[in-house]
Short mmCIF file of C-alpha atoms in Angstrom, two decimals:
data_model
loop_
_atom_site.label_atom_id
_atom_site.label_comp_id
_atom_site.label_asym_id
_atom_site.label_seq_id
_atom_site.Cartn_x
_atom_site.Cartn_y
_atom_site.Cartn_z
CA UNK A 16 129.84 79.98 88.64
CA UNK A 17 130.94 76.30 88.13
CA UNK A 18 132.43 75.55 84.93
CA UNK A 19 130.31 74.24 82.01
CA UNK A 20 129.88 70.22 81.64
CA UNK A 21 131.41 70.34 78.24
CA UNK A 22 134.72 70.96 79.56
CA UNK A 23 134.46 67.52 81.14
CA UNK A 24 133.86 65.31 78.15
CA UNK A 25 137.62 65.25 76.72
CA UNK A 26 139.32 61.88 77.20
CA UNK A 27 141.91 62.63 79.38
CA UNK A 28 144.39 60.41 80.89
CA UNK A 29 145.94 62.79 83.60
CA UNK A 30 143.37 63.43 86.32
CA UNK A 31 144.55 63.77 89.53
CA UNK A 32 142.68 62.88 92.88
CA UNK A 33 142.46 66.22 94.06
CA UNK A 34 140.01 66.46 90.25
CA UNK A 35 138.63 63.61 91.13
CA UNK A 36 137.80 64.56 94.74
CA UNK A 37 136.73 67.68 93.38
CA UNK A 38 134.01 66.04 91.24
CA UNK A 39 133.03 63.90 93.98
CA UNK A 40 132.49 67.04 96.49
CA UNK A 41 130.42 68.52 93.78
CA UNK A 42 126.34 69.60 94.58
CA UNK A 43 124.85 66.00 93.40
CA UNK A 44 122.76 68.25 90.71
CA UNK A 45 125.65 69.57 89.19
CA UNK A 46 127.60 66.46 88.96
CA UNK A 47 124.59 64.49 87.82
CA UNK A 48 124.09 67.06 85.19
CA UNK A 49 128.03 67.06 84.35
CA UNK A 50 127.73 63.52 84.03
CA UNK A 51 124.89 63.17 81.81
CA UNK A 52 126.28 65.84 79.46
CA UNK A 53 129.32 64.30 78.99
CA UNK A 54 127.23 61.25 77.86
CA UNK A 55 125.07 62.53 75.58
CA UNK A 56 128.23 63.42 73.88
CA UNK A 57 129.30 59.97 73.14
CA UNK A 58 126.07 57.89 73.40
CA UNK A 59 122.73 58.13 72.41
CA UNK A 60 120.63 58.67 76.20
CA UNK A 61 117.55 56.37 75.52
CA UNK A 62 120.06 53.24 74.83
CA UNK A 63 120.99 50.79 77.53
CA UNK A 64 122.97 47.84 76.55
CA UNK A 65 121.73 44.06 77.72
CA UNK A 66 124.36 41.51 78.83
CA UNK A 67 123.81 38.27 80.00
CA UNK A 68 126.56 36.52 82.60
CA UNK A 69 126.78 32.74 82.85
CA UNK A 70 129.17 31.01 85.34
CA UNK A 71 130.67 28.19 83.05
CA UNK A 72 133.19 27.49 85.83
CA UNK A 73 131.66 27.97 89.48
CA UNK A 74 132.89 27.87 93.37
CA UNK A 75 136.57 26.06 94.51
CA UNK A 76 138.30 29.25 93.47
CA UNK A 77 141.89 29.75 95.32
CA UNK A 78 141.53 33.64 95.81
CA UNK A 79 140.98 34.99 98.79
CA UNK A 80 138.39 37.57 97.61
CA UNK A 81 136.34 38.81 100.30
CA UNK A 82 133.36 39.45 99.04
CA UNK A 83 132.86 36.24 96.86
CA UNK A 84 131.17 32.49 97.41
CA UNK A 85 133.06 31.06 95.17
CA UNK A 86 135.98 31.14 96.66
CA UNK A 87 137.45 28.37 98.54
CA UNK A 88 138.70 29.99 101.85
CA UNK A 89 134.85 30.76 102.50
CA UNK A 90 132.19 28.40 103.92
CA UNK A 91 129.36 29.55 101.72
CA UNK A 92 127.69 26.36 101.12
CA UNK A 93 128.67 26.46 97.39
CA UNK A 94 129.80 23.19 95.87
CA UNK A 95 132.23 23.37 93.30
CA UNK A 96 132.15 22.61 89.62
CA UNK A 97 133.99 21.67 86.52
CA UNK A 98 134.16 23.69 83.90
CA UNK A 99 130.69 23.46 81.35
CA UNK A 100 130.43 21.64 78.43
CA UNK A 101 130.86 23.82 75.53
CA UNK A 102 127.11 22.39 73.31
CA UNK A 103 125.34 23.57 77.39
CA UNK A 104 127.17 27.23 77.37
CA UNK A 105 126.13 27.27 73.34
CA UNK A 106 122.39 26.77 74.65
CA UNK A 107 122.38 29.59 77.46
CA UNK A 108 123.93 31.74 74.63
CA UNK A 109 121.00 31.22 72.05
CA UNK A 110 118.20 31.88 75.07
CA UNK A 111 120.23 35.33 76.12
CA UNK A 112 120.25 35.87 72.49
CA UNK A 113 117.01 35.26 71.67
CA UNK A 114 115.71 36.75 75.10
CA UNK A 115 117.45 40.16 73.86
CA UNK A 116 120.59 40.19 74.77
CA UNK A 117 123.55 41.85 72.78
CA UNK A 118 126.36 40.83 74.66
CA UNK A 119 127.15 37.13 76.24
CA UNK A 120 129.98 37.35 79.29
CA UNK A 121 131.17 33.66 80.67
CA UNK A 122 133.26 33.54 83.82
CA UNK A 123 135.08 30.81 85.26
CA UNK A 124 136.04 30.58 89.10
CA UNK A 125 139.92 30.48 88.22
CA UNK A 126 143.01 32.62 89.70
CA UNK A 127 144.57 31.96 86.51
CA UNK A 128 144.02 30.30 83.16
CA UNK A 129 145.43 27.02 81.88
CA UNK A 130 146.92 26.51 78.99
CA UNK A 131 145.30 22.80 79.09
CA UNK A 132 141.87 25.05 78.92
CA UNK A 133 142.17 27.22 75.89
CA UNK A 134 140.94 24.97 73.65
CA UNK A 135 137.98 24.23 74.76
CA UNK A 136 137.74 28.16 75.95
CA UNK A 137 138.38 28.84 72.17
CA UNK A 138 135.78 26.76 71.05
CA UNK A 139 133.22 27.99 73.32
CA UNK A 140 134.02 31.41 72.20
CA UNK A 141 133.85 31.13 68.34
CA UNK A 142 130.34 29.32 68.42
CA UNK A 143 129.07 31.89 71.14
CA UNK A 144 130.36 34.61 68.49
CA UNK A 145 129.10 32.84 65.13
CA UNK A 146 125.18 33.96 67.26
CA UNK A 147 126.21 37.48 66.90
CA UNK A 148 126.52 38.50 70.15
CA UNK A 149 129.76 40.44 71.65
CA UNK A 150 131.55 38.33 73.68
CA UNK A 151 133.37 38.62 77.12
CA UNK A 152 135.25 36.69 79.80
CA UNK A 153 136.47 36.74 83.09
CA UNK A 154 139.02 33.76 83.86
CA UNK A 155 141.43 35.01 86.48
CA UNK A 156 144.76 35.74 85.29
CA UNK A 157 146.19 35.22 81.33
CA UNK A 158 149.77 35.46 79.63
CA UNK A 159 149.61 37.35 76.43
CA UNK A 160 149.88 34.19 74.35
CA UNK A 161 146.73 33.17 76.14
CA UNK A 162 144.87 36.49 75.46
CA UNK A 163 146.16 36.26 71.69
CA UNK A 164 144.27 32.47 71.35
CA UNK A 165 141.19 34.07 72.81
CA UNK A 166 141.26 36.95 70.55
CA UNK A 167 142.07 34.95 67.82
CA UNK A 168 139.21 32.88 69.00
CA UNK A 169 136.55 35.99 68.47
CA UNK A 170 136.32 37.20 72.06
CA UNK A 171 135.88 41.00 72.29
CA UNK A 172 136.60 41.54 75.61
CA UNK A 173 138.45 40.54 78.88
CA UNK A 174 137.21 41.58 82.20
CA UNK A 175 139.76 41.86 85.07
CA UNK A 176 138.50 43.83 87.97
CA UNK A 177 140.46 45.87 89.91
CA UNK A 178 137.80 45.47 92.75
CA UNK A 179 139.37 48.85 94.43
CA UNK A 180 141.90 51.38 95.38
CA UNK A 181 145.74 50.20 96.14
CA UNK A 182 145.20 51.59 99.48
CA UNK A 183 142.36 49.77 100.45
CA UNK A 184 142.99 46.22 98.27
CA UNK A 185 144.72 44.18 101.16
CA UNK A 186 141.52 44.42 102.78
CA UNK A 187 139.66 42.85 100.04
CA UNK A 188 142.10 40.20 98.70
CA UNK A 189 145.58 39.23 99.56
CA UNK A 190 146.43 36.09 97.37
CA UNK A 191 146.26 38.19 93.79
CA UNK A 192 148.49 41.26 94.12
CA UNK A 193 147.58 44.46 92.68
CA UNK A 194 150.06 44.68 90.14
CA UNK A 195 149.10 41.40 88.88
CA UNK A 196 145.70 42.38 87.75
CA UNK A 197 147.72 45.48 86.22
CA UNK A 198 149.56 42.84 84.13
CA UNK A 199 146.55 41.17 83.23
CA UNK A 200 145.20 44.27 81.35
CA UNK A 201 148.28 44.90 80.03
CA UNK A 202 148.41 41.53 78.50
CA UNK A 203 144.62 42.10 77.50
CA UNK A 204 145.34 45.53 75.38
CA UNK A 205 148.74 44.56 73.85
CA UNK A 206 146.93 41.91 71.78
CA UNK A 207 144.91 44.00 70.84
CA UNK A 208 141.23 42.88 72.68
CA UNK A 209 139.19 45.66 74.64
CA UNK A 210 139.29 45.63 78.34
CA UNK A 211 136.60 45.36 80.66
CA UNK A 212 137.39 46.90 84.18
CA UNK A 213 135.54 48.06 87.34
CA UNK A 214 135.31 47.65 91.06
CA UNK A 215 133.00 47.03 93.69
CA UNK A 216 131.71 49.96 96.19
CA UNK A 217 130.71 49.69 99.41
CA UNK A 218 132.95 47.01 100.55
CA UNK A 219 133.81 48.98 103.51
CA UNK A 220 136.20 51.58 101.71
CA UNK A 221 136.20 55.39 101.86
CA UNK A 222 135.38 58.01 99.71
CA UNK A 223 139.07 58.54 99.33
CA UNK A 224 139.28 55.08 98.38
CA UNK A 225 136.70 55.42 95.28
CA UNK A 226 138.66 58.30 94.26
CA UNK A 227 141.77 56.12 94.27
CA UNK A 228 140.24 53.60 92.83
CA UNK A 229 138.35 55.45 89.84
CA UNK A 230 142.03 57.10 89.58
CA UNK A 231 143.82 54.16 88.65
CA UNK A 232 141.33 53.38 86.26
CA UNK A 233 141.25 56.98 84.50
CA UNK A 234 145.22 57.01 84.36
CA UNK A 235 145.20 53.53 82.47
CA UNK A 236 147.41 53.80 79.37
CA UNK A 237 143.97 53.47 77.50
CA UNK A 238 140.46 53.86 79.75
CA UNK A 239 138.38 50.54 80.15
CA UNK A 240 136.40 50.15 77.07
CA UNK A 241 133.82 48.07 79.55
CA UNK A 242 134.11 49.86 83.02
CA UNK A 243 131.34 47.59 85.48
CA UNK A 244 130.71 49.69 88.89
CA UNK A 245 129.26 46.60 91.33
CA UNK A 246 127.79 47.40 94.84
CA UNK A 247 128.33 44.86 97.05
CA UNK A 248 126.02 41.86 97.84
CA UNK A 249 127.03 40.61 100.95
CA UNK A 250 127.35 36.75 101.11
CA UNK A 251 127.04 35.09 104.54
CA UNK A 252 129.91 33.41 105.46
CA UNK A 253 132.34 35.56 103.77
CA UNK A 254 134.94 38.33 105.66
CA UNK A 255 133.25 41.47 103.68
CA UNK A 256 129.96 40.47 103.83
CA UNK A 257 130.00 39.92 107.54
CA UNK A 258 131.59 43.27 107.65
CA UNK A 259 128.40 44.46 105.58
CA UNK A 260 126.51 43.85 108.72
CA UNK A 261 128.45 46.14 111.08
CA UNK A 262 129.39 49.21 108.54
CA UNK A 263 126.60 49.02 105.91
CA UNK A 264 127.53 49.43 102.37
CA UNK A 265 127.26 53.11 100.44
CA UNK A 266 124.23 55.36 100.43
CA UNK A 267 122.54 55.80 97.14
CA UNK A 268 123.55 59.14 96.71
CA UNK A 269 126.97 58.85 97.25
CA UNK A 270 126.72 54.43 94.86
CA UNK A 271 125.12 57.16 92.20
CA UNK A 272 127.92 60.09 92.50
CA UNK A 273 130.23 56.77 91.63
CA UNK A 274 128.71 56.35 88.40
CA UNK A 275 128.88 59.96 87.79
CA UNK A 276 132.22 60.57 88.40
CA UNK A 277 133.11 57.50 86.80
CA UNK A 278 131.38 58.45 83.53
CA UNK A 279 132.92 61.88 83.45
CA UNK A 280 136.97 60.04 83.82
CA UNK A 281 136.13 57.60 80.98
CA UNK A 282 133.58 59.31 78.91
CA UNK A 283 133.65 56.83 75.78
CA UNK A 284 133.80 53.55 77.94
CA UNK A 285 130.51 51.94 78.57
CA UNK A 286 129.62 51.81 82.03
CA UNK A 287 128.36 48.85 83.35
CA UNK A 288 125.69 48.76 86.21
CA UNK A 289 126.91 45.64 87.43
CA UNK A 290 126.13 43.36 90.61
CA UNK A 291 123.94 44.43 93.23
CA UNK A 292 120.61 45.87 91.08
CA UNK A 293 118.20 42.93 92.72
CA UNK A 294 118.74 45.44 95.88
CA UNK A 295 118.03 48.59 94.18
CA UNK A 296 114.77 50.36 93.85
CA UNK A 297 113.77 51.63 90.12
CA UNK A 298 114.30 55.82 91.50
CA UNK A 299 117.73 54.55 92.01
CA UNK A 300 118.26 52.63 88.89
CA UNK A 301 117.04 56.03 86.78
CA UNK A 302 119.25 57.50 88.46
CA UNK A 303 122.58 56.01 87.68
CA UNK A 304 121.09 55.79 84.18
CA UNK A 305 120.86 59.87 84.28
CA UNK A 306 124.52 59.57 85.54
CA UNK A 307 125.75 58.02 82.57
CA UNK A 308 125.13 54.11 83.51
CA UNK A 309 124.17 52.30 79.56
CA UNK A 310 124.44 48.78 80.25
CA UNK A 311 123.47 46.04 82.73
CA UNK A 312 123.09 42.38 83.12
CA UNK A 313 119.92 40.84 82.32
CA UNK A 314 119.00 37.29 83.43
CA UNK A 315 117.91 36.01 86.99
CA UNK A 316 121.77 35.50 88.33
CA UNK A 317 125.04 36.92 88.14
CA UNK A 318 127.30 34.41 88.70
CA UNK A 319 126.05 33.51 91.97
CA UNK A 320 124.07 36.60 93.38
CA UNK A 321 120.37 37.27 92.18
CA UNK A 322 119.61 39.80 89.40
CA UNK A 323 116.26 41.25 88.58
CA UNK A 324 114.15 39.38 86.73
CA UNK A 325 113.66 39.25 83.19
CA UNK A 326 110.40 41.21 83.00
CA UNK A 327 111.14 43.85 85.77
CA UNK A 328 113.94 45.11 83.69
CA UNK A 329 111.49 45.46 80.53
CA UNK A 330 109.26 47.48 82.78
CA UNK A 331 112.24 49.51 84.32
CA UNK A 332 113.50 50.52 80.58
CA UNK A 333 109.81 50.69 79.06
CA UNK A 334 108.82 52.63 82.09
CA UNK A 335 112.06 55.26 81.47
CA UNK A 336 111.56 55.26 77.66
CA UNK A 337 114.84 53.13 77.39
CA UNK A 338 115.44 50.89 74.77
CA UNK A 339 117.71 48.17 74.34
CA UNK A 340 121.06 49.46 72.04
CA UNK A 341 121.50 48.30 68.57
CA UNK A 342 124.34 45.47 68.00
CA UNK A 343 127.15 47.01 66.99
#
């Protein structure tokens, strides 16, 4: 007999891969069921948190990423810009707001921040944060005086992905090092301002890869507060996506054993179902929400990829009895 789910919902900091492996080999029942315990011991089921994303900085990016269009070793046809003026990124924040969502994330094609951009940064933050919304960013690399003036600012969270396992990260990018988006977080959580950290499966990676992956993240010094899972959308034009078309990305099954095992590492962080849900049918959706998924984006893009509409997610969560969660 398997041991109970309750066992699983400790925070614990010292999982191995063979656990995690473990979890992953699991009958899908039993982990689902593992999974969803384990949340309904730190969040209420029914709730699902609504983000919005809004590129304020898009395309001529000097990463090598991949799996992304805006960066500027790709030919994806996407012209870059500069970075939005902070009375435009005020507006899309009041119409997320007012459209229902809690939380307001602005991302900026950068491989690192400059200091010539805080203040503006700063201000865009405080007046997104006087709506009452929780704030986030994604800017590429900061120094911890950086993260202090955004914190100081009013942002709540940073979001540095980790993308994927150590093993397999050469094969996604090879201009940011590893240990520099370690840094990164570090910088993030010694000031003080939650963390917002994920990856993106089906990239071409193994299983032992997620595990890996999902491993670094469960043996942070402190778990992600935000943890994102993204499934790839492949991007003409671009090394991963054109890889897309020979390997295929991950099954369902195995994109929604992810979440799962992902929920039971970091059971208090919110986990984010992220990039890629334009491709995935409603069954699917419920599912990752029965794994322990309680947020996504709302809003017709991500960045640069297509989201759901607007009213298709209202159906989804009125459909599943899902309501949007209260602002904290």
């Amino acid at each position: 007999m398997p041991d109970t789910a309750p066992t699983f919902a400790t925070v614990r900091h010292d999982w191995t891969k063979t656990e995690i492996a473990a979890l992953f080999d699991l009958p899908f029942m039993e982990l689902v069921y593992r999974a969803a315990t384990v949340h309904r011991q730190h969040f209420d089921p029914s709730e699902v948190q609504l983000s919005q994303l809004l590129s304020i900085k898009t395309g001529g990016c000097a990463e090598n990423c991949g799996y992304c269009s805006q960066s500027a070793h790709h030919d994806t046809g996407l012209k870059a810009s500069k970075l939005m003026p902070v009375d435009e990124v005020l507006s899309a924040a009041k119409a997320a707001r007012d459209g229902g969502a809690q939380r307001f994330c602005m991302g900026a094609a950068w491989r690192d921040l400059k200091d010539r951009d805080v203040p503006a940064l700063s201000q865009m933050i405080a007046e997104v944060k006087a709506l009452g919304l929780e704030t986030c960013a994604t800017l590429g690399m900061i120094t911890p005086d950086q993260a202090r003036a955004l914190k100081d600012a009013g942002l709540d969270y940073y979001n540095h992905n980790l993308d994927t396992s150590p093993e397999y990260y050469e094969s996604v990018v090879t201009t940011r090092t590893y240990q520099e988006r370690l840094d990164t977080l570090e910088a993030v959580r010694e000031v003080g301002m939650k963390t917002c950290c994920g990856g993106i499966v089906g990239m071409g990676e193994t299983r032992e890869d997620r595990v890996s992956f999902l491993h670094q993240l469960a043996t942070l010094p402190a778990h992600p507060d935000s943890l994102p899972i993204n499934n790839l959308v492949p991007v003409s034009n671009t090394p991963l996506g054109e890889l897309s078309k020979i390997k295929g990305g991950v099954t369902p099954v195995e994109f929604v054993r992810t979440v799962a095992v992902a929920r039971i590492l970091c059971p208090k962080s919110m986990v984010r179902l992220s990039a890629g849900r334009n491709e995935m049918s409603e069954e699917l959706q419920a599912l990752c929400f029965l794994a322990g998924a309680n947020s996504i984006f709302v809003g017709n893009q991500l960045l640069t990829t297509p989201n759901p509409e607007r009213g298709s997610d209202a159906f989804l969560l009125q459909s599943l009895g899902l309501r949007p969660m209260a602002a904290s």
